[in-house]
Tab-separated table of C-alpha atoms in Angstrom:
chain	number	residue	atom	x	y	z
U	1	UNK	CA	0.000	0.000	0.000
U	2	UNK	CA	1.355	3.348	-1.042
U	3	UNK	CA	1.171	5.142	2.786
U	4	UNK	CA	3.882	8.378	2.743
U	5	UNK	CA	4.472	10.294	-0.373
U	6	UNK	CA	7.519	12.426	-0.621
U	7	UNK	CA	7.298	15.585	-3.113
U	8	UNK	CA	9.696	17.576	-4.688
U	9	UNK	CA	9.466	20.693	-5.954
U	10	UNK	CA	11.899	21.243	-9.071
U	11	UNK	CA	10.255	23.696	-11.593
U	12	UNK	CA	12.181	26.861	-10.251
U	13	UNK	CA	15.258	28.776	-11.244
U	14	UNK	CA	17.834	29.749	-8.660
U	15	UNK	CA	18.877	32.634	-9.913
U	16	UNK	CA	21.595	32.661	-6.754
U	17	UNK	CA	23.233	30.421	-8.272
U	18	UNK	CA	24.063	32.414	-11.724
U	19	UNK	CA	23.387	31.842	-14.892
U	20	UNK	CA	23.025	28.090	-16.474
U	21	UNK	CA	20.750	25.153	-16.037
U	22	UNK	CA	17.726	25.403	-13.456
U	23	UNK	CA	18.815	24.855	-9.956
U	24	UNK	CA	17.698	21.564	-9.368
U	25	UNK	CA	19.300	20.115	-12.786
U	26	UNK	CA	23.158	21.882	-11.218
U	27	UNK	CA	25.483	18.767	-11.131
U	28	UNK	CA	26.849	18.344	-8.008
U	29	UNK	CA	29.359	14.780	-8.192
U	30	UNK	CA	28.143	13.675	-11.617
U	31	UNK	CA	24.508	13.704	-11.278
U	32	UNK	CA	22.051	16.918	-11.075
U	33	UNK	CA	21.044	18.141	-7.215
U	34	UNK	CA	17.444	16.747	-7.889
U	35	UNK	CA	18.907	13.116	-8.700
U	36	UNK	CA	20.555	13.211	-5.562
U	37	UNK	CA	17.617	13.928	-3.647
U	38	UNK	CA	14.985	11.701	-5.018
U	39	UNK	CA	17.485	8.777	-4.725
U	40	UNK	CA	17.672	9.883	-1.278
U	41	UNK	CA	14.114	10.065	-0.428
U	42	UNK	CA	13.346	7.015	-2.819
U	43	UNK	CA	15.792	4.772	-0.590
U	44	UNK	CA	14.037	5.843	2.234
U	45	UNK	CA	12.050	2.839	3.980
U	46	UNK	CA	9.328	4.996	5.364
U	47	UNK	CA	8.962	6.501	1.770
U	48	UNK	CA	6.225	4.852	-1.061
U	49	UNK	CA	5.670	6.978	-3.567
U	50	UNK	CA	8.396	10.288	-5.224
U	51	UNK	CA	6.193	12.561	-6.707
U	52	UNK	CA	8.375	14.970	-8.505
U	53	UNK	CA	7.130	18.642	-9.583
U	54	UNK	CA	9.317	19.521	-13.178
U	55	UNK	CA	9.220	22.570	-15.518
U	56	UNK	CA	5.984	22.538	-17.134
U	57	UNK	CA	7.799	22.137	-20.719
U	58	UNK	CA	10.546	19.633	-19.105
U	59	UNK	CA	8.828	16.783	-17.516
U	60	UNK	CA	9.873	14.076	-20.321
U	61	UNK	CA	13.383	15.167	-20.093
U	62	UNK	CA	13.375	14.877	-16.209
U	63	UNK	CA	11.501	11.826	-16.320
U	64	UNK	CA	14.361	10.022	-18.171
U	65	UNK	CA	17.046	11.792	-16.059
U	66	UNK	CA	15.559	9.592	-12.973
U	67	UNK	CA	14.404	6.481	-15.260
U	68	UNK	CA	17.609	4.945	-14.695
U	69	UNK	CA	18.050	5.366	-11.161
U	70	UNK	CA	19.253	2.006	-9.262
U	71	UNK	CA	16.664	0.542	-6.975
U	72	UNK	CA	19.602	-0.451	-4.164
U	73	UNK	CA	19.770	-0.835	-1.125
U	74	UNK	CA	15.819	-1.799	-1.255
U	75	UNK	CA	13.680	-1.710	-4.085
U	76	UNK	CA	13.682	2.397	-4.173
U	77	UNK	CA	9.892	3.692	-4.481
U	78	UNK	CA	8.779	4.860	-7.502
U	79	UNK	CA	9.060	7.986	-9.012
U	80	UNK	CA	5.834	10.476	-10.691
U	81	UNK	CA	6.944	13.487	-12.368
U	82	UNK	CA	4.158	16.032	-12.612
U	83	UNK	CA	4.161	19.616	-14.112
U	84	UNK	CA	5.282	22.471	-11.364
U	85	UNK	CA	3.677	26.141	-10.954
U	86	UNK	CA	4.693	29.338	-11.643
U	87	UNK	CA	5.622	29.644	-7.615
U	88	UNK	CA	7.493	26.476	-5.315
U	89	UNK	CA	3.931	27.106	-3.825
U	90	UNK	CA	2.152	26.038	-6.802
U	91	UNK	CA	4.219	23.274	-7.435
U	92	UNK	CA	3.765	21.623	-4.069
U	93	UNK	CA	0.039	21.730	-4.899
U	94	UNK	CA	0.071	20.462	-8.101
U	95	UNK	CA	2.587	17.561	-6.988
U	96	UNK	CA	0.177	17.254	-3.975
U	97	UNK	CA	-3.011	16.731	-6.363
U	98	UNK	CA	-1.140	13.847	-7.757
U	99	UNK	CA	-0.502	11.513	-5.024
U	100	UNK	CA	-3.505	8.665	-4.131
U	101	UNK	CA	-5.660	9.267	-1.563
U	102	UNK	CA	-4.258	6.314	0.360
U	103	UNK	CA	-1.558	8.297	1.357
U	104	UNK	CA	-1.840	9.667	4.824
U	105	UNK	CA	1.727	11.142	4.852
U	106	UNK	CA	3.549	13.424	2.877
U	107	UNK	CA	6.749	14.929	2.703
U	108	UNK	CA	7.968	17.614	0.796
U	109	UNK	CA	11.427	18.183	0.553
U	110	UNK	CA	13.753	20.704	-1.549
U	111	UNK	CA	15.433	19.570	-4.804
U	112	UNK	CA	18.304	22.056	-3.312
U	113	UNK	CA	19.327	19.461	-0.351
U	114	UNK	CA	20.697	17.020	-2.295
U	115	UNK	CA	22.477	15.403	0.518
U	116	UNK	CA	19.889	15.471	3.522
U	117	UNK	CA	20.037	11.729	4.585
U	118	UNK	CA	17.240	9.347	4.038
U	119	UNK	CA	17.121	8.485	7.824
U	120	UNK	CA	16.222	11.892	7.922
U	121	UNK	CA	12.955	11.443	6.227
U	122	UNK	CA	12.405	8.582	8.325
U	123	UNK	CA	12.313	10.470	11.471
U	124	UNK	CA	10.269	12.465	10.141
U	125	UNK	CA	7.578	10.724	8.561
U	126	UNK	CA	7.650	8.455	12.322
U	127	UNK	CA	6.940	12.146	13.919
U	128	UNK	CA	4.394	12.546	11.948
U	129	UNK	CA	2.889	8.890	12.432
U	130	UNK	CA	3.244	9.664	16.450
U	131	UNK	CA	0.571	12.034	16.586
U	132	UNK	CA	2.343	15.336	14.893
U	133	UNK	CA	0.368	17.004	12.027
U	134	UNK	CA	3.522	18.729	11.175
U	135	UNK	CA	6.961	18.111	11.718
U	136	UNK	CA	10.156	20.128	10.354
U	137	UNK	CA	13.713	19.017	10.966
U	138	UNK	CA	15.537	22.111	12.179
U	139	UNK	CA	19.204	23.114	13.531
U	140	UNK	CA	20.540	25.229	16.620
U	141	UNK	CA	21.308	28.639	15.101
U	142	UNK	CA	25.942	29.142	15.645
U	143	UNK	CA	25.920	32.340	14.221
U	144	UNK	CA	24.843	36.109	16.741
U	145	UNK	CA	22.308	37.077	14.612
U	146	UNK	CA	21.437	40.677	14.865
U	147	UNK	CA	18.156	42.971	13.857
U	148	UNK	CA	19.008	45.433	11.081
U	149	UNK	CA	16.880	48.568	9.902
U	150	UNK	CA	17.271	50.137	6.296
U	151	UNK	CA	20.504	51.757	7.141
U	152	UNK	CA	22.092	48.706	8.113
U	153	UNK	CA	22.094	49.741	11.846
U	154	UNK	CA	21.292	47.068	14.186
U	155	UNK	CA	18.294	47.302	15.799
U	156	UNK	CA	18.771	44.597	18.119
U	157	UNK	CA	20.887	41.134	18.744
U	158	UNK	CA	18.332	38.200	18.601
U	159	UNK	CA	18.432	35.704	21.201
U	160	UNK	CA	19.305	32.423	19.730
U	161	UNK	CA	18.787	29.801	22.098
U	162	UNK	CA	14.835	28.990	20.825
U	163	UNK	CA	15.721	30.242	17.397
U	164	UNK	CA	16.046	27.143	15.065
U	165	UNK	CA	16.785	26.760	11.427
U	166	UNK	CA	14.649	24.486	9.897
U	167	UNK	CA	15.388	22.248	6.748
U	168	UNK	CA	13.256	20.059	4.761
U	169	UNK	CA	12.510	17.527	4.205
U	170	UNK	CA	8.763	18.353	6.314
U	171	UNK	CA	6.544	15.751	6.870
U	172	UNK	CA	2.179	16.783	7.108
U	173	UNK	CA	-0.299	14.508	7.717
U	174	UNK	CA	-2.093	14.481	4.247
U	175	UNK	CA	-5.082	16.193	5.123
U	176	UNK	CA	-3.641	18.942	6.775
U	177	UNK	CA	-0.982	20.197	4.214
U	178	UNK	CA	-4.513	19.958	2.039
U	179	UNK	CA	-6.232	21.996	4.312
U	180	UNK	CA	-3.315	24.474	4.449
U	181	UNK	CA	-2.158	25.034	0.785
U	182	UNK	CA	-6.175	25.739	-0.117
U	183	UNK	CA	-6.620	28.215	2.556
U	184	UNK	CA	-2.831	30.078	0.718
U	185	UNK	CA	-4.221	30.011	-2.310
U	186	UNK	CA	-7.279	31.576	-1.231
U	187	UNK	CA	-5.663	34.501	0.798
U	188	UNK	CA	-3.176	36.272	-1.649
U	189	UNK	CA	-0.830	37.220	0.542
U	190	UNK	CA	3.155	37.383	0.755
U	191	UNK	CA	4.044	33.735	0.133
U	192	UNK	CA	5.247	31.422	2.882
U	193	UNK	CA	9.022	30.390	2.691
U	194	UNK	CA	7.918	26.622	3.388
U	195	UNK	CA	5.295	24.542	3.683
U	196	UNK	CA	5.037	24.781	7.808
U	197	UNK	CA	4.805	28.482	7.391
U	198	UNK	CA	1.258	27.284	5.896
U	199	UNK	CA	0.246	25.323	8.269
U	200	UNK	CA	0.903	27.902	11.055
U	201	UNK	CA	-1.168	29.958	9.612
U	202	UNK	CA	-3.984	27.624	10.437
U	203	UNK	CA	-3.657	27.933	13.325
U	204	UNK	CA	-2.006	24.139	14.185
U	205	UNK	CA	1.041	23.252	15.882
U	206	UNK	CA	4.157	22.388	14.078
U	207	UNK	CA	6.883	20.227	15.552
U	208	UNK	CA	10.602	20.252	15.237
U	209	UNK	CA	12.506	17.729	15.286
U	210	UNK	CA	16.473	17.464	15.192
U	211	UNK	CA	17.885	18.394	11.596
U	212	UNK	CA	21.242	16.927	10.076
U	213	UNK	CA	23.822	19.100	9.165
U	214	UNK	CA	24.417	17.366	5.810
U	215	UNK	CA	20.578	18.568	4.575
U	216	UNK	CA	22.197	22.185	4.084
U	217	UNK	CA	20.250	24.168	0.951
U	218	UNK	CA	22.643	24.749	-1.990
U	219	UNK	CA	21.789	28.171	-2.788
U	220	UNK	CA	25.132	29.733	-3.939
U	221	UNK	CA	27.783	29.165	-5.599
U	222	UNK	CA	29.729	28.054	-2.453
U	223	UNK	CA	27.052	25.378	-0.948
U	224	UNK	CA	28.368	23.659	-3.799
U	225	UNK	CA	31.603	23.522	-2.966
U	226	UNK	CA	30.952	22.324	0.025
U	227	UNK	CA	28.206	19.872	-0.957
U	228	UNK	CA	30.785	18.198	-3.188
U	229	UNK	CA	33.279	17.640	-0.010
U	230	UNK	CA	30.582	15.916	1.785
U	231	UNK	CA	29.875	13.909	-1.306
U	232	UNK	CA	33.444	12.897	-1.220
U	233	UNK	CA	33.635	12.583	2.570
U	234	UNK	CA	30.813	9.709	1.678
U	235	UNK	CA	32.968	8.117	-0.573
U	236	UNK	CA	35.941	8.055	2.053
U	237	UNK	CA	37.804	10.385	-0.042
U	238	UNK	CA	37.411	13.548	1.919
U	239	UNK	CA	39.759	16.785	1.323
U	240	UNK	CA	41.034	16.616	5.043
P	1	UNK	CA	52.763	54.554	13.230
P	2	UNK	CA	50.959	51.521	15.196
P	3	UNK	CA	47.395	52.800	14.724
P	4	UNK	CA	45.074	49.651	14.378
P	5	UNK	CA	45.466	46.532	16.319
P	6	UNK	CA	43.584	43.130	15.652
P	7	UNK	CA	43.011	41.440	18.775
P	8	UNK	CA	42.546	37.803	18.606
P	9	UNK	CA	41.123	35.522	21.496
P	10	UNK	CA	42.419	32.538	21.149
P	11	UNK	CA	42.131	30.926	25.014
P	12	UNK	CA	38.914	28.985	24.776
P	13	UNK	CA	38.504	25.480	24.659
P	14	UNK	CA	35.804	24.615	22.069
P	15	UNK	CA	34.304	21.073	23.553
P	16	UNK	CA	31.866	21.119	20.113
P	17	UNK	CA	34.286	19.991	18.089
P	18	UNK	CA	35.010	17.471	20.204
P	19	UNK	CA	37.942	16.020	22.743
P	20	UNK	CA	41.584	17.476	21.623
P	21	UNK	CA	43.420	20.417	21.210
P	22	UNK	CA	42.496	23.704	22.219
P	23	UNK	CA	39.444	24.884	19.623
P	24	UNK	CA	42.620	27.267	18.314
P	25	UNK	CA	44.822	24.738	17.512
P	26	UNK	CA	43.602	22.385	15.642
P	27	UNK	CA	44.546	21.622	12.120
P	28	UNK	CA	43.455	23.014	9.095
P	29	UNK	CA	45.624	22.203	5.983
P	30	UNK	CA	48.658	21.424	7.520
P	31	UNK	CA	48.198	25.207	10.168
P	32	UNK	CA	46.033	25.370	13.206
P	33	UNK	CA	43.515	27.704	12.774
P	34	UNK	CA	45.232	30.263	14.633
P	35	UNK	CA	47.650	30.413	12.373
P	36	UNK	CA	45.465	30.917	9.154
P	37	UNK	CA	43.278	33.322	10.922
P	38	UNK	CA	46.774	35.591	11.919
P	39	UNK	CA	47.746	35.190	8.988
P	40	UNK	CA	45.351	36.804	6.928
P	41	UNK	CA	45.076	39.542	9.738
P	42	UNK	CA	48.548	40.618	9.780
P	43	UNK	CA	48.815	40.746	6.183
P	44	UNK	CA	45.831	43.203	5.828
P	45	UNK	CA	46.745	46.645	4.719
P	46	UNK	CA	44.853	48.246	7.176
P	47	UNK	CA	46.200	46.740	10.572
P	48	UNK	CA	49.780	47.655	11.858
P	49	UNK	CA	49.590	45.110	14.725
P	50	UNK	CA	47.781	41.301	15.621
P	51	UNK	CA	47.536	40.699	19.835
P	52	UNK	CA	46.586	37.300	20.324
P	53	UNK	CA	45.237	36.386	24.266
P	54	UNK	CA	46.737	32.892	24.398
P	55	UNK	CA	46.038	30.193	27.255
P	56	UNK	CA	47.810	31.256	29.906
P	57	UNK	CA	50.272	28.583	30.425
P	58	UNK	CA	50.185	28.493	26.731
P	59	UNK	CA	51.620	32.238	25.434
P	60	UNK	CA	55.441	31.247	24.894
P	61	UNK	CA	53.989	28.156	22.837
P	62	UNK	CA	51.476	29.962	20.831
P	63	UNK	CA	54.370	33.273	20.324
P	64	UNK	CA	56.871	30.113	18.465
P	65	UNK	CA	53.868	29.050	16.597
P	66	UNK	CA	53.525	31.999	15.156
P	67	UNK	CA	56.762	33.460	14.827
P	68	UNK	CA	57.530	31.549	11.659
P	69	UNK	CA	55.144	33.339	9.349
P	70	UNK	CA	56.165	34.409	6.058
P	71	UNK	CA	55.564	38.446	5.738
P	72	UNK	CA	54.474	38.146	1.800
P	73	UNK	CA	53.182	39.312	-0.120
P	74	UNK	CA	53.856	42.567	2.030
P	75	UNK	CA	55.898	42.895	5.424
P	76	UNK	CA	53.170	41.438	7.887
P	77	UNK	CA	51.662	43.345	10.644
P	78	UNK	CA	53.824	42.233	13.906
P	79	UNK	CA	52.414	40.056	16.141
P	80	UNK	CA	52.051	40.275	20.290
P	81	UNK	CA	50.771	37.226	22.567
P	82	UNK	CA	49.509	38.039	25.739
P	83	UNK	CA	47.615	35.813	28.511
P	84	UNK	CA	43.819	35.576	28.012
P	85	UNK	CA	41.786	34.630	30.876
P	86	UNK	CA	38.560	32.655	31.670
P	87	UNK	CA	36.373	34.246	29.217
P	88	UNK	CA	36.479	35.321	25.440
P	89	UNK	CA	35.312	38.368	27.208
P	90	UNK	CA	38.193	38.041	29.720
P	91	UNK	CA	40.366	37.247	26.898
P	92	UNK	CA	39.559	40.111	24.446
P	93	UNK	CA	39.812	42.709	27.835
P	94	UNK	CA	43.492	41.749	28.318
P	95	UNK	CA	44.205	41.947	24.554
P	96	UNK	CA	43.086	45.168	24.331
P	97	UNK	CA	44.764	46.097	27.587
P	98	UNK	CA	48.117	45.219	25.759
P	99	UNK	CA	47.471	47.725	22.262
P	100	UNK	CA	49.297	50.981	22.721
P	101	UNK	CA	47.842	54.242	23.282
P	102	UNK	CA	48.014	55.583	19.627
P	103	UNK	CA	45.877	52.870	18.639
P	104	UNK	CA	42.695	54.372	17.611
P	105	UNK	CA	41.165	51.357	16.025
P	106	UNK	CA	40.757	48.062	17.003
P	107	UNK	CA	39.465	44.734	15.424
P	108	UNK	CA	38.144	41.682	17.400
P	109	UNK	CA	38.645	38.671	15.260
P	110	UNK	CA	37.719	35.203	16.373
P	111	UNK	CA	40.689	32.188	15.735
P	112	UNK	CA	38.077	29.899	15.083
P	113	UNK	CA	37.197	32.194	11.155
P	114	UNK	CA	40.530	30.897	10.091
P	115	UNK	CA	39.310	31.837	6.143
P	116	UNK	CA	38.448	35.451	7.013
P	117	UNK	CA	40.069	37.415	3.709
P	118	UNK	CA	42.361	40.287	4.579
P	119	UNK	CA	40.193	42.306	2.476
P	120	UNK	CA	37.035	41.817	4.925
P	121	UNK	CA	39.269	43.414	7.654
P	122	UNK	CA	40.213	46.222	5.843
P	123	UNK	CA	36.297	46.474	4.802
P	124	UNK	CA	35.580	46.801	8.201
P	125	UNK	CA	38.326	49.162	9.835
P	126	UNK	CA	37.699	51.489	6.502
P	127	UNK	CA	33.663	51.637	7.821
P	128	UNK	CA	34.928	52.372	11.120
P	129	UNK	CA	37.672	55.475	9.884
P	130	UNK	CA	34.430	56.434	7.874
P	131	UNK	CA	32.557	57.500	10.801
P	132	UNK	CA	30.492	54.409	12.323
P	133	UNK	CA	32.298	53.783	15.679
P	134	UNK	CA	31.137	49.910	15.777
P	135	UNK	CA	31.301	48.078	12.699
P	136	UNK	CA	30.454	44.352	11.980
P	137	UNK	CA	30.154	41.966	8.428
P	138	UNK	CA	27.382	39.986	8.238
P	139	UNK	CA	25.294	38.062	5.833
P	140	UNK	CA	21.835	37.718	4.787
P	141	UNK	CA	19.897	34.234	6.760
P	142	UNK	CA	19.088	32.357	3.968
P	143	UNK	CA	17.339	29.283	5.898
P	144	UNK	CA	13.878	29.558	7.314
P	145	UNK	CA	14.163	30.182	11.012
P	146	UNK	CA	11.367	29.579	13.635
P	147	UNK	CA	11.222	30.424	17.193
P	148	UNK	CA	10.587	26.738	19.352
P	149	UNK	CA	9.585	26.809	23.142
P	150	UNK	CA	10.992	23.970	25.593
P	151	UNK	CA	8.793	21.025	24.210
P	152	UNK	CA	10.096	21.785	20.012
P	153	UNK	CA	7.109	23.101	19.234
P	154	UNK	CA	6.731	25.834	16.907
P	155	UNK	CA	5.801	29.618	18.509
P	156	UNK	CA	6.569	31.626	14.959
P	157	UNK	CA	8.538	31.787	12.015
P	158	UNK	CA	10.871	35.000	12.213
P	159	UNK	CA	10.988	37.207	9.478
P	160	UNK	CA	13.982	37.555	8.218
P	161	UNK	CA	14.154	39.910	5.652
P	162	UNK	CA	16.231	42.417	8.477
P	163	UNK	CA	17.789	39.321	9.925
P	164	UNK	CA	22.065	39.405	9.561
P	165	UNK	CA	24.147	36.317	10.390
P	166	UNK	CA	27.289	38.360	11.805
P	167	UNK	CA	31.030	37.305	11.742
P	168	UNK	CA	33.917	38.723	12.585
P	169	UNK	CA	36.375	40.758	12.439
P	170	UNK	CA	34.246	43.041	14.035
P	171	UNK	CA	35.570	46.760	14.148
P	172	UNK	CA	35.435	49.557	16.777
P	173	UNK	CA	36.768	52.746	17.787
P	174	UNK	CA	39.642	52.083	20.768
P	175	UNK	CA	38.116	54.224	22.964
P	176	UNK	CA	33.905	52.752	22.033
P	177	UNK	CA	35.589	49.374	22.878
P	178	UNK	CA	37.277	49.910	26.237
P	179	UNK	CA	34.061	52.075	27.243
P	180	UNK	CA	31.803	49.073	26.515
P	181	UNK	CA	34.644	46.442	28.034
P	182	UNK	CA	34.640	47.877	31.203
P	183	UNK	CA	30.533	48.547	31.568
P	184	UNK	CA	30.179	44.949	30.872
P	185	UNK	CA	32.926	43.773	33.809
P	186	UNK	CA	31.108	46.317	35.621
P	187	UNK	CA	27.864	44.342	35.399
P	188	UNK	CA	28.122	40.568	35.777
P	189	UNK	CA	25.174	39.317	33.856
P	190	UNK	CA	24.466	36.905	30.755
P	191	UNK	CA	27.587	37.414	28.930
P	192	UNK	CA	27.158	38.960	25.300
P	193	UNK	CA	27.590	36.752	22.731
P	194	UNK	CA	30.020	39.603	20.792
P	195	UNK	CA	31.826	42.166	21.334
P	196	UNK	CA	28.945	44.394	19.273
P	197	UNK	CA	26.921	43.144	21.926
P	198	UNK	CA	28.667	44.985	24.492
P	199	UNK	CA	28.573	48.603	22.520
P	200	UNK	CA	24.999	48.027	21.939
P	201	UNK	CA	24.289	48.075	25.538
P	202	UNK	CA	26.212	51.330	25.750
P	203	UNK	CA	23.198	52.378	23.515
P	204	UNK	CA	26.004	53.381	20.828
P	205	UNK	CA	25.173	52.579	17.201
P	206	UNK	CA	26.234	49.260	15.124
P	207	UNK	CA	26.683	49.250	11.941
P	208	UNK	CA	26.327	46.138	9.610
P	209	UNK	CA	28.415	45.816	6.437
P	210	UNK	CA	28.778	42.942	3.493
P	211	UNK	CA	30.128	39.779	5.253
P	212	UNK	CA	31.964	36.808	3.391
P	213	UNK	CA	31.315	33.441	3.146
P	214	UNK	CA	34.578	31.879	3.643
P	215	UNK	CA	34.475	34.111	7.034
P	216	UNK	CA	32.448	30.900	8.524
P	217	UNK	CA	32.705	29.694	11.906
P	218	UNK	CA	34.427	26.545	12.516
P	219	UNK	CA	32.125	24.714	15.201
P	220	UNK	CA	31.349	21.851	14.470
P	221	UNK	CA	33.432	18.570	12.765
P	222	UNK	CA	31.616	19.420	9.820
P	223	UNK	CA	32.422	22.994	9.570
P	224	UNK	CA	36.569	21.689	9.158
P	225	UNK	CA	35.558	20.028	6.161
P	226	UNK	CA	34.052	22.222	4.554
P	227	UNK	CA	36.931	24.688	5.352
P	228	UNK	CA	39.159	22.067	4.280
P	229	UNK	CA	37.430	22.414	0.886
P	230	UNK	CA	37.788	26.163	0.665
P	231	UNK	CA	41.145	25.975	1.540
P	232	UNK	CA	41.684	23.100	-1.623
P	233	UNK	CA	39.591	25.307	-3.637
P	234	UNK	CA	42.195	28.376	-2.724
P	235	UNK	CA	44.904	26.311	-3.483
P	236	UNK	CA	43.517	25.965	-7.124
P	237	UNK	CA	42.943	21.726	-6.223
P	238	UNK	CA	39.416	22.044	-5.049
P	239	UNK	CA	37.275	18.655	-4.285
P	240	UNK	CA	34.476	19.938	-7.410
């Protein structure tokens, strides 16, 4: 029985990234960031079902870029590509109006963490299945972070220690992230930066659980550098 | 003339990365990260001399360490080490305690931003000589962050639009330091995470200017690799 889908929304452009392919099609070891992730998610055990949101002119060509991924250690789950939105917003709720309505779990997770570990999803799709509606892996904040005002003036340092930065993948129980992305699209508003950020705004609680440091967003041109030393850190052929 | 001075705490023991040398010392690339961060401060054009606050059993060690620096590609800033003390607050007091009079500017740098570029110090002490008497770099958050209370569940996400992850070197007028350094060892409270920290409970302004990203933090076990692979990447031989 398909249970916990995992979606991916890939149809946007990453301009922080410069110029050249989309964001999620960036190589990163040999094989594009979105590659990495669905093999990630599709190797994980609590996982059924990859529903993958694509360019709406490109999802043929990304279809065959993840027809040929291995199915090792366990037969990997399979893999739906679906035409994205204009907005990541819109393409979690097309990729969402895909899935069966068997599924009781979903994920969504960012094409731009290629390397977040599939235990990760795990832990949080179990959060989810232990009474959570919504669960987002998040990190302790290192860095003072400080308040700034138009001027760059700081306004104020922020206290840190209940600060948390979260990283995806996020795991909803299916009805709620339902429930949540109909009630964004009917208030135009400024857009959420993730999925929890819509379910707050109903109102319901939102859990976090501990993140991994190797699910760090490539946004610039530096995440890849040092998304390709924990790629070879993986292999046993780090640069220390 | 001797008219900015980088002060450099370098007494703390840094337990996150684990059992081992001091947090200071350990090994980046063949240097501890004392070494790289001294480095790259004393050959900035815009400080005259580097004051490192050493353990204090430590300071003859840590003065051979760094004795054998090359002074390309211009005649290096010289370099003092004094005794730090308990704190990194304790530490950067008795640093600053050791810069001479005509020192009008002064730079806290931590040891632990080993990839810090010259050119971000000179950024900073330029911002300072152009009026703003605290001055630190920092960069724009670019991960979600939500505030949790005590049970991990989610109170609200925090914009972050005005929200600056700052670094160091952080810059400040001599005298805008050593007012702030003795008001906080005046008042024994919560100890502030940076030396910013302490001039913004003077009330006296902070400005914020363009941080870098190889300025990171190292924290964590992760955090040497990936400064391993800017280091590689320097080096022209980079892991991508």
């Amino acid at each position: 029985v398909t249970r916990t889908a995992a979606l991916v929304p890939a149809a946007g452009r990453g301009e922080r990234l410069g110029p050249g392919a989309p964001k999620a099609l960036r190589e990163l070891g040999g094989a594009p960031l979105l590659v990495h992730a669905v093999r990630a998610l599709a190797a994980a055990t609590a996982v059924d079902l990859v529903v993958v949101a694509a360019p709406a002119g490109s999802t043929a060509e990304v279809a065959a870029l993840l027809a040929g991924e291995p199915a090792a250690p366990r037969p990997a789950a399979p893999v739906r590509v679906v035409a994205g939105g204009e907005t990541r917003q819109a393409s979690v709720a097309a990729a969402l109006a895909a899935v069966d309505d068997d599924v009781d779990v979903v994920l969504v997770h960012d094409a731009a963490r290629p390397l977040a570990p599939s235990a990760l999803a795990d832990a949080v799709v179990a959060a989810v299945r232990a009474g959570h509606p919504a669960v987002v892996p998040g990190l302790p904040v290192v860095d003072t972070v400080k308040r700034v005002d138009g001027t760059g003036r700081v306004l104020a340092t922020v206290p840190r220690a209940d600060l948390r930065a979260v990283q995806t993948p996020q795991g909803f129980r299916a009805d709620v992230l339902r429930r949540a992305h109909a009630a964004a699209a009917a208030s135009p508003g400024a857009p959420a930066t993730d999925d929890a950020g819509l379910v707050e705004a109903l109102g319901l609680p939102v859990h976090v659980v501990p993140g991994h440091e190797e699910a760090l967003k490539v946004t610039r041109p530096l995440d890849l550098v040092l998304a390709a030393a924990l790629l070879a850190r993986r292999a046993g052929a780090g640069p220390a």
